[in-house]
CSV table of C-alpha atoms in Angstrom, one decimal:
chain,number,residue,atom,x,y,z
A,796,MET,CA,-8.8,24.9,-11.7
A,797,ASN,CA,-9.4,27.7,-14.3
A,798,PRO,CA,-12.4,29.9,-13.1
A,799,SER,CA,-13.1,30.9,-16.7
A,800,LYS,CA,-14.0,27.3,-17.6
A,801,ASN,CA,-17.4,25.7,-17.1
A,802,ILE,CA,-17.8,22.7,-14.8
A,803,THR,CA,-18.7,19.5,-16.5
A,804,SER,CA,-20.2,16.5,-14.9
A,805,ASP,CA,-18.5,13.0,-15.2
A,806,SER,CA,-21.9,11.6,-16.5
A,807,PRO,CA,-22.4,13.0,-20.0
A,808,GLN,CA,-25.8,11.3,-20.5
A,809,PHE,CA,-27.4,12.6,-17.3
A,810,LYS,CA,-25.6,15.3,-15.4
A,811,ILE,CA,-26.3,15.3,-11.6
A,812,ALA,CA,-25.2,18.0,-9.2
A,813,VAL,CA,-25.4,17.2,-5.5
A,814,VAL,CA,-25.1,20.5,-3.5
A,815,GLY,CA,-23.8,19.6,-0.1
A,816,GLY,CA,-21.3,17.0,1.1
A,817,GLY,CA,-23.0,16.1,4.3
A,818,ILE,CA,-24.4,12.7,5.3
A,819,GLY,CA,-27.4,12.8,3.0
A,820,GLY,CA,-25.6,14.1,-0.1
A,821,LEU,CA,-22.7,11.6,0.3
A,822,THR,CA,-25.1,8.8,0.8
A,823,LEU,CA,-26.9,9.7,-2.4
A,824,ALA,CA,-23.6,9.8,-4.3
A,825,SER,CA,-22.3,6.6,-2.8
A,826,VAL,CA,-25.6,4.6,-3.6
A,827,LEU,CA,-25.7,6.1,-7.1
A,828,GLN,CA,-22.2,4.9,-7.8
A,829,GLN,CA,-22.0,1.6,-5.9
A,830,ALA,CA,-25.6,0.3,-6.5
A,831,TYR,CA,-26.5,1.8,-9.9
A,832,LYS,CA,-23.2,2.7,-11.5
A,833,ILE,CA,-24.4,6.3,-12.0
A,834,LYS,CA,-21.9,9.2,-11.7
A,835,CYS,CA,-22.5,12.6,-10.2
A,836,THR,CA,-20.7,15.5,-8.8
A,837,VAL,CA,-20.8,16.6,-5.2
A,838,PHE,CA,-20.2,20.3,-4.5
A,839,GLU,CA,-19.1,21.0,-0.9
A,840,VAL,CA,-18.5,24.4,0.5
A,841,ASP,CA,-15.8,23.1,3.0
A,842,ASP,CA,-12.2,23.2,1.6
A,843,ALA,CA,-11.4,19.7,2.8
A,844,GLU,CA,-12.9,16.7,4.7
A,845,ASN,CA,-11.7,17.9,8.1
A,846,SER,CA,-12.1,21.6,7.7
A,847,ARG,CA,-14.4,21.8,10.6
A,848,ASP,CA,-15.8,19.7,13.4
A,849,GLN,CA,-18.4,17.3,12.2
A,850,GLY,CA,-20.3,16.9,15.5
A,851,GLY,CA,-20.8,13.9,17.7
A,852,SER,CA,-22.3,10.5,17.5
A,853,LEU,CA,-25.2,9.2,15.5
A,854,ASP,CA,-27.4,6.1,16.1
A,855,LEU,CA,-28.2,4.4,12.8
A,856,HIS,CA,-31.6,2.7,12.5
A,857,VAL,CA,-32.3,-0.6,10.8
A,858,ASN,CA,-34.8,0.6,8.2
A,859,SER,CA,-33.1,3.8,7.3
A,860,GLY,CA,-29.5,4.6,8.0
A,861,GLN,CA,-28.4,0.9,8.0
A,862,LEU,CA,-30.5,0.1,5.0
A,863,ALA,CA,-28.9,3.0,3.0
A,864,LEU,CA,-25.4,1.7,4.0
A,865,LYS,CA,-26.3,-1.8,2.7
A,866,LYS,CA,-27.4,-0.3,-0.6
A,867,ALA,CA,-24.0,1.5,-0.8
A,868,GLY,CA,-22.1,-1.7,0.0
A,869,LEU,CA,-20.8,-0.3,3.3
A,870,PHE,CA,-22.7,-2.3,5.9
A,871,ASP,CA,-19.8,-4.7,6.8
A,872,LEU,CA,-17.4,-1.8,7.1
A,873,PHE,CA,-20.0,0.1,9.3
A,874,GLN,CA,-20.3,-2.9,11.7
A,875,LYS,CA,-16.5,-2.7,12.3
A,876,HIS,CA,-17.1,0.8,13.6
A,877,ALA,CA,-20.5,0.4,15.2
A,878,ARG,CA,-20.7,0.8,18.9
A,879,TYR,CA,-23.6,-1.3,20.1
A,880,GLN,CA,-22.9,-0.4,23.8
A,881,GLY,CA,-23.3,3.1,22.8
A,882,GLN,CA,-27.1,2.5,23.1
A,883,ASP,CA,-26.7,2.3,27.0
A,884,LEU,CA,-28.9,4.9,28.5
A,885,THR,CA,-29.5,6.4,32.0
A,886,ILE,CA,-32.1,9.0,32.6
A,887,THR,CA,-31.9,11.0,35.9
A,888,ASP,CA,-33.6,14.1,37.5
A,889,LYS,CA,-31.8,17.2,38.7
A,890,THR,CA,-30.7,15.4,41.9
A,891,GLY,CA,-28.9,12.8,39.9
A,892,LYS,CA,-31.4,10.0,40.9
A,893,ALA,CA,-31.6,7.5,38.1
A,894,HIS,CA,-35.2,6.9,36.9
A,895,TYR,CA,-34.3,4.6,34.0
A,896,GLU,CA,-31.4,2.5,33.0
A,897,GLU,CA,-30.9,0.5,29.9
A,898,VAL,CA,-27.9,-1.7,29.2
A,899,SER,CA,-27.6,-2.8,25.7
A,900,ASN,CA,-26.0,-5.9,24.1
A,901,ASP,CA,-22.6,-5.8,22.6
A,902,GLY,CA,-23.7,-6.8,19.2
A,903,PRO,CA,-26.7,-6.5,16.8
A,904,THR,CA,-30.0,-7.8,17.9
A,905,GLY,CA,-32.1,-7.0,14.8
A,906,GLY,CA,-35.4,-5.2,14.8
A,907,ALA,CA,-36.3,-1.6,15.7
A,908,GLY,CA,-34.2,-1.7,18.9
A,909,ASP,CA,-31.0,-2.2,16.9
A,910,ARG,CA,-29.6,1.4,16.8
A,911,PRO,CA,-25.8,1.2,17.3
A,912,GLU,CA,-23.8,4.4,17.5
A,913,ILE,CA,-21.1,5.6,15.1
A,914,ASP,CA,-19.2,8.9,15.2
A,915,ARG,CA,-20.3,11.2,12.5
A,916,THR,CA,-16.7,11.8,11.4
A,917,ILE,CA,-16.2,8.1,10.8
A,918,LEU,CA,-19.4,7.7,9.0
A,919,ARG,CA,-18.7,10.7,6.7
A,920,HIS,CA,-15.2,9.3,6.0
A,921,MET,CA,-16.6,5.9,5.1
A,922,LEU,CA,-18.9,7.6,2.5
A,923,ILE,CA,-16.2,9.8,1.1
A,924,GLU,CA,-13.8,6.9,0.6
A,925,SER,CA,-16.5,4.9,-1.2
A,926,LEU,CA,-16.7,7.6,-4.0
A,927,GLU,CA,-14.7,7.6,-7.1
A,928,GLU,CA,-11.9,10.1,-7.2
A,929,GLY,CA,-12.9,13.5,-8.3
A,930,THR,CA,-16.6,13.0,-7.3
A,931,ILE,CA,-16.4,15.7,-4.7
A,932,GLN,CA,-15.4,19.2,-5.6
A,933,TRP,CA,-14.3,21.0,-2.4
A,934,GLY,CA,-14.6,24.6,-1.6
A,935,LYS,CA,-17.5,25.1,-4.1
A,936,LYS,CA,-20.2,27.5,-2.8
A,937,VAL,CA,-23.3,27.9,-4.9
A,938,VAL,CA,-24.5,31.5,-5.1
A,939,LYS,CA,-27.1,31.2,-7.8
A,940,ILE,CA,-29.3,28.6,-9.6
A,941,GLU,CA,-31.1,29.5,-12.8
A,942,GLU,CA,-33.3,27.5,-15.1
A,943,ASP,CA,-31.8,27.2,-18.6
A,944,SER,CA,-35.1,26.9,-20.5
A,945,LYS,CA,-38.8,27.0,-20.0
A,946,ASP,CA,-39.2,24.3,-22.6
A,947,ASN,CA,-41.0,21.4,-20.9
A,948,CYS,CA,-38.6,19.0,-22.6
A,949,ASN,CA,-35.6,20.7,-21.0
A,950,HIS,CA,-35.1,20.7,-17.3
A,951,HIS,CA,-31.5,21.9,-17.3
A,952,HIS,CA,-30.4,24.3,-14.5
A,953,THR,CA,-27.2,26.3,-14.3
A,954,LEU,CA,-25.4,26.7,-11.0
A,955,THR,CA,-23.1,29.6,-10.5
A,956,PHE,CA,-20.4,29.3,-7.8
A,957,GLN,CA,-18.7,31.9,-5.7
A,958,ASP,CA,-15.5,31.5,-7.7
A,959,GLY,CA,-17.2,32.5,-10.9
A,960,GLN,CA,-17.5,29.0,-12.4
A,961,THR,CA,-20.8,27.7,-13.8
A,962,GLY,CA,-22.2,24.3,-14.6
A,963,SER,CA,-25.4,23.1,-16.3
A,964,PHE,CA,-27.1,19.9,-15.0
A,965,ASP,CA,-30.1,17.8,-15.7
A,966,LEU,CA,-30.8,17.3,-12.0
A,967,VAL,CA,-29.7,19.5,-9.1
A,968,VAL,CA,-30.2,18.1,-5.6
A,969,GLY,CA,-30.2,20.4,-2.6
A,970,ALA,CA,-28.5,18.5,0.2
A,971,ASP,CA,-27.1,21.7,1.7
A,972,GLY,CA,-28.6,21.5,5.2
A,973,ALA,CA,-30.8,23.5,7.5
A,974,TRP,CA,-30.1,26.9,5.8
A,975,SER,CA,-30.3,25.5,2.3
A,976,LYS,CA,-29.7,27.9,-0.6
A,977,LEU,CA,-31.4,25.5,-3.0
A,978,ARG,CA,-34.6,25.4,-0.9
A,979,LYS,CA,-35.3,28.9,-1.8
A,980,PHE,CA,-35.7,27.9,-5.4
A,981,VAL,CA,-38.6,25.6,-4.8
A,982,SER,CA,-40.1,26.7,-1.5
A,983,ASP,CA,-40.8,29.8,0.6
A,984,ALA,CA,-40.5,28.0,3.9
A,985,THR,CA,-37.7,28.9,6.3
A,986,PRO,CA,-36.7,27.2,9.5
A,987,PHE,CA,-38.4,28.6,12.7
A,988,TYR,CA,-37.0,28.7,16.2
A,989,THR,CA,-38.5,26.1,18.5
A,990,GLY,CA,-37.9,27.9,21.8
A,991,VAL,CA,-35.2,25.5,22.8
A,992,PHE,CA,-31.5,26.5,23.0
A,993,PHE,CA,-28.4,24.4,23.7
A,994,ALA,CA,-24.8,25.0,24.2
A,995,GLU,CA,-22.5,22.2,23.0
A,996,VAL,CA,-19.6,21.1,25.1
A,997,CYS,CA,-16.9,18.6,24.3
A,998,LEU,CA,-14.9,16.9,27.1
A,999,SER,CA,-11.9,15.3,25.4
A,1000,ARG,CA,-10.1,12.3,26.9
A,1001,ALA,CA,-13.0,11.9,29.3
A,1002,ASP,CA,-11.8,8.8,31.1
A,1003,ILE,CA,-8.4,10.5,31.9
A,1004,ASP,CA,-9.3,14.2,32.4
A,1005,HIS,CA,-12.9,14.1,33.3
A,1006,SER,CA,-13.3,10.8,35.3
A,1007,ALA,CA,-16.4,11.8,37.2
A,1008,ALA,CA,-18.3,12.8,34.1
A,1009,ALA,CA,-17.1,9.7,32.3
A,1010,LYS,CA,-18.4,7.5,35.1
A,1011,LEU,CA,-21.9,9.0,34.9
A,1012,VAL,CA,-22.1,8.7,31.1
A,1013,GLY,CA,-20.7,5.2,30.9
A,1014,ASN,CA,-20.6,3.6,27.4
A,1015,GLY,CA,-23.6,5.4,26.1
A,1016,SER,CA,-25.7,8.4,27.1
A,1017,CYS,CA,-26.8,10.0,30.3
A,1018,VAL,CA,-29.8,12.4,30.2
A,1019,ALA,CA,-30.6,14.6,33.1
A,1020,LEU,CA,-33.9,16.4,32.8
A,1021,GLN,CA,-36.1,18.6,34.9
A,1022,ASP,CA,-37.7,22.1,35.0
A,1023,ASN,CA,-37.5,22.8,31.3
A,1024,LYS,CA,-33.8,22.2,31.3
A,1025,GLY,CA,-31.5,19.3,30.4
A,1026,LEU,CA,-28.0,18.0,30.3
A,1027,LEU,CA,-27.8,15.6,27.4
A,1028,CYS,CA,-24.4,13.7,27.6
A,1029,GLN,CA,-23.2,11.2,25.1
A,1030,ARG,CA,-20.1,9.1,24.8
A,1031,ASN,CA,-18.2,9.3,21.5
A,1032,GLY,CA,-16.0,6.6,19.9
A,1033,ASP,CA,-12.8,8.8,20.2
A,1034,GLY,CA,-13.0,8.8,24.0
A,1035,SER,CA,-14.7,12.2,24.3
A,1036,ILE,CA,-18.1,13.1,25.7
A,1037,ARG,CA,-20.4,15.5,24.0
A,1038,VAL,CA,-22.7,17.5,26.3
A,1039,TYR,CA,-25.6,19.6,25.3
A,1040,VAL,CA,-26.6,22.1,27.9
A,1041,THR,CA,-30.3,22.6,27.1
A,1042,ILE,CA,-32.8,25.3,28.2
A,1043,ARG,CA,-35.9,27.1,27.1
A,1044,VAL,CA,-35.3,30.7,26.2
A,1045,GLU,CA,-36.5,33.2,23.6
A,1046,GLU,CA,-34.8,33.5,20.4
A,1047,ASN,CA,-31.5,35.5,20.7
A,1048,GLY,CA,-32.2,35.5,24.4
A,1049,LEU,CA,-28.5,34.8,25.1
A,1050,SER,CA,-27.1,37.3,22.7
A,1051,HIS,CA,-25.7,39.3,25.6
A,1052,ILE,CA,-23.3,36.5,26.4
A,1053,ASP,CA,-19.8,36.4,24.8
A,1054,PHE,CA,-19.4,32.8,24.0
A,1055,THR,CA,-15.8,33.3,23.0
A,1056,ASN,CA,-15.0,33.8,26.7
A,1057,PRO,CA,-16.0,30.4,28.2
A,1058,GLU,CA,-16.4,32.0,31.7
A,1059,GLU,CA,-19.4,34.0,30.6
A,1060,PRO,CA,-21.6,31.1,29.6
A,1061,ARG,CA,-20.2,29.0,32.4
A,1062,SER,CA,-21.4,31.6,34.9
A,1063,TYR,CA,-24.8,31.9,33.2
A,1064,PHE,CA,-25.5,28.2,33.1
A,1065,LEU,CA,-24.2,27.5,36.6
A,1066,GLU,CA,-26.8,30.1,37.7
A,1067,ARG,CA,-29.5,28.6,35.6
A,1068,PHE,CA,-28.7,25.1,37.0
A,1069,SER,CA,-27.9,26.3,40.5
A,1070,ASP,CA,-30.3,23.9,42.2
A,1071,TRP,CA,-29.0,20.9,40.3
A,1072,ASP,CA,-26.7,18.3,42.0
A,1073,ASP,CA,-23.0,19.0,41.9
A,1074,SER,CA,-22.4,15.6,40.2
A,1075,LEU,CA,-24.3,16.9,37.2
A,1076,LYS,CA,-22.9,20.5,37.3
A,1077,VAL,CA,-19.5,18.9,36.6
A,1078,PHE,CA,-20.3,18.9,32.9
A,1079,ILE,CA,-20.6,22.7,33.0
A,1080,LYS,CA,-17.8,23.4,35.4
A,1081,GLU,CA,-15.3,21.4,33.4
A,1082,ALA,CA,-16.3,22.5,29.9
A,1083,PRO,CA,-13.4,24.0,28.0
A,1084,SER,CA,-15.7,25.9,25.7
A,1085,PHE,CA,-19.5,26.4,24.9
A,1086,ILE,CA,-20.8,26.4,21.3
A,1087,PRO,CA,-24.2,28.2,21.2
A,1088,ARG,CA,-26.9,26.7,19.0
A,1089,GLY,CA,-30.6,27.1,18.7
A,1090,PHE,CA,-33.0,24.4,17.7
A,1091,TYR,CA,-34.8,25.3,14.5
A,1092,MET,CA,-37.1,23.2,12.4
A,1093,LEU,CA,-39.2,23.4,9.2
A,1094,PRO,CA,-43.0,22.8,9.4
A,1095,VAL,CA,-43.7,19.1,9.9
A,1096,ASP,CA,-45.8,18.9,6.8
A,1097,HIS,CA,-43.4,20.9,4.7
A,1098,THR,CA,-44.0,20.3,1.0
A,1099,TRP,CA,-43.4,22.2,-2.2
A,1100,LYS,CA,-44.7,22.2,-5.7
A,1101,SER,CA,-42.4,19.9,-7.6
A,1102,HIS,CA,-40.0,21.7,-10.0
A,1103,PRO,CA,-38.6,19.5,-12.7
A,1104,GLY,CA,-34.8,19.3,-12.5
A,1105,VAL,CA,-34.5,20.4,-8.8
A,1106,THR,CA,-35.2,18.5,-5.6
A,1107,LEU,CA,-34.2,18.5,-2.0
A,1108,ILE,CA,-33.2,15.9,0.6
A,1109,GLY,CA,-32.3,15.8,4.3
A,1110,ASP,CA,-32.4,18.9,6.4
A,1111,ALA,CA,-33.0,21.0,3.3
A,1112,ALA,CA,-36.3,19.2,2.8
A,1113,HIS,CA,-37.4,18.3,6.4
A,1114,LEU,CA,-35.3,19.9,9.1
A,1115,MET,CA,-36.4,18.5,12.5
A,1116,SER,CA,-35.3,18.6,16.2
A,1117,PRO,CA,-32.8,15.9,17.2
A,1118,PHE,CA,-35.0,14.4,19.9
A,1119,ALA,CA,-35.9,11.3,18.0
A,1120,GLY,CA,-32.5,10.6,16.4
A,1121,GLU,CA,-34.1,10.6,13.0
A,1122,GLY,CA,-32.5,13.6,11.1
A,1123,ALA,CA,-29.4,11.8,9.7
A,1124,ASN,CA,-31.3,8.5,9.3
A,1125,MET,CA,-33.9,10.2,7.1
A,1126,ALA,CA,-31.3,12.0,5.2
A,1127,MET,CA,-29.6,8.7,4.4
A,1128,LEU,CA,-32.8,7.1,3.5
A,1129,ASP,CA,-33.6,10.1,1.2
A,1130,GLY,CA,-30.3,9.6,-0.5
A,1131,ALA,CA,-30.8,5.9,-1.1
A,1132,ASN,CA,-34.4,6.4,-2.3
A,1133,LEU,CA,-33.5,9.2,-4.6
A,1134,ALA,CA,-30.7,7.1,-6.1
A,1135,ALA,CA,-33.2,4.4,-6.9
A,1136,ALA,CA,-35.5,7.0,-8.6
A,1137,ILE,CA,-32.6,8.4,-10.6
A,1138,SER,CA,-31.7,4.8,-11.7
A,1139,GLU,CA,-35.3,4.6,-13.1
A,1140,ILE,CA,-34.7,7.7,-15.2
A,1141,VAL,CA,-31.2,6.9,-16.4
A,1142,HIS,CA,-31.5,3.1,-16.9
A,1143,ASN,CA,-35.2,2.6,-17.6
A,1144,GLY,CA,-36.1,5.8,-19.4
A,1145,LYS,CA,-38.6,7.0,-16.9
A,1146,ASP,CA,-39.7,10.7,-17.2
A,1147,LEU,CA,-37.7,12.9,-14.9
A,1148,ALA,CA,-40.5,15.3,-13.9
A,1149,THR,CA,-42.9,12.6,-12.8
A,1150,THR,CA,-40.3,10.3,-11.2
A,1151,ILE,CA,-38.9,13.1,-9.1
A,1152,GLU,CA,-42.4,14.3,-8.1
A,1153,LYS,CA,-43.2,10.8,-7.0
A,1154,PHE,CA,-39.9,10.6,-5.0
A,1155,GLU,CA,-40.8,13.8,-3.2
A,1156,LYS,CA,-44.3,12.7,-2.3
A,1157,ASP,CA,-43.0,9.4,-1.0
A,1158,MET,CA,-40.3,11.1,1.0
A,1159,HIS,CA,-42.9,13.4,2.6
A,1160,ASP,CA,-45.1,10.4,3.5
A,1161,ILE,CA,-42.1,8.6,5.0
A,1162,VAL,CA,-40.7,11.6,7.0
A,1163,ILE,CA,-43.9,13.1,8.4
A,1164,VAL,CA,-44.1,10.5,11.2
A,1165,PRO,CA,-40.5,10.9,12.5
A,1166,ALA,CA,-40.7,14.6,12.1
A,1167,SER,CA,-43.8,14.8,14.2
A,1168,GLU,CA,-42.3,12.5,16.8
A,1169,SER,CA,-39.2,14.7,16.9
A,1170,ALA,CA,-41.3,17.8,17.7
A,1171,LYS,CA,-43.3,15.9,20.3
A,1172,ASN,CA,-40.3,14.5,21.9
A,1173,MET,CA,-38.6,17.8,22.3
A,1174,ASP,CA,-41.6,19.1,24.2
A,1175,MET,CA,-41.5,15.9,26.4
A,1176,PHE,CA,-37.8,16.1,27.1
A,1177,ILE,CA,-37.6,19.9,27.9
A,1178,SER,CA,-40.7,20.2,30.0
A,1179,ASP,CA,-42.0,20.6,33.5
A,1180,ASP,CA,-43.0,16.9,33.6
A,1181,ALA,CA,-39.5,15.7,32.8
A,1182,PRO,CA,-38.1,13.2,33.4
A,1183,HIS,CA,-41.2,11.2,34.1
A,1184,GLY,CA,-42.8,11.5,30.7
A,1185,VAL,CA,-39.5,10.5,29.1
A,1186,VAL,CA,-39.1,7.5,31.3
A,1187,ASN,CA,-42.7,6.4,30.5
A,1188,PHE,CA,-41.8,6.8,26.8
A,1189,PHE,CA,-38.8,4.6,26.9
A,1190,GLU,CA,-40.4,1.9,29.0
A,1191,THR,CA,-43.3,1.7,26.6
A,1192,MET,CA,-41.0,1.7,23.6
A,1193,MET,CA,-38.6,-0.9,24.9
A,1194,ALA,CA,-41.5,-3.2,26.0
A,1195,SER,CA,-42.9,-3.0,22.4
A,1196,ILE,CA,-39.6,-4.1,20.8
A,1197,ALA,CA,-38.1,-6.5,23.3
A,1198,PRO,CA,-39.2,-8.8,26.2
A,1199,GLN,CA,-39.3,-6.8,29.4
A,1200,SER,CA,-36.7,-9.1,30.9
A,1201,GLU,CA,-34.1,-7.8,28.5
A,1202,THR,CA,-34.2,-4.3,29.9
A,1203,ASN,CA,-33.4,-3.1,33.3
A,1204,SER,CA,-35.5,-0.1,34.1
A,1205,SER,CA,-36.9,1.3,37.2
A,1206,ARG,CA,-38.6,4.5,38.5
């Protein structure tokens, strides 16, 4: 590609730039193309689909993630990869005593309790494969966005990329995640540290190389909680187990630890979890590496003054903690709903500014509840009261969505 040339969109009537090729941005592109026959261009900073690890497993909810896949025509394919037994859950305290056990059906049940797991890598591949060739431009990092004109009739914005290329678009969608570059164009908000830190561990070939850990986790998840600490363990479809060693600590409180040397964080966490049962400490002892991550979030009520021609979806708009399993689901729902709004503009001649402003208001009204729940759940999981508050939460939730006889739970 010649850096001296400008980028042009595949849709000459209405040029759409989706900045970010994560789950939200790809869902938007897929629904636009499959449901509404509208083209767009996705600009992704990664050089290729598998340039980096995409993370673990996601549970997709009926009225958000699954709904978006239906709009993209991908639901049947999703069901081929969905792991309904991935909903199995065990909650223990630090002694390893199980306080709650849930065994799921091996197929869809319908309703709010239908939340099968799918590996993020597989879901992302499904979305990528659904797009027309050339939709994604890989290795494209946005360094600047500028408004082309102050004329109220012209909402074009120009993107400048790190390679020197530029492109002008009628609508620019920031789907570029937690540390979004596009967010700065419409909002002064920045993510803040929640006080909770985790180190991510991946135990590959768990059944073969980590049999004790695999037995504890089973088909789904094992969550061990107590004393403001947690071991959050989840089976993935590739036979691995993702573990999140979670503690409360001040921001940058572990900056003295060299995470490139696994023995340093291992020693630190074994000390922090010294009074935990050996059956649980196996997740730390057998970890090949530890990836440090802090939990950051945007204010639950984050909004911005609508700016015609630019909007945000997913973590760029409403970054939340992962303790309600809603982040990816809300990003996918954002993508599907924004695609519907864009269709009104392109096919029905609706005004861009008012249509996007309404989409943003509706998005905020939808997401404020799960964002609030995510924040509340984090303080419930990583607390002095855990695991008892968490057990009460799941017992109440399951009683509300299914007959009590369909669950097997005990204190």
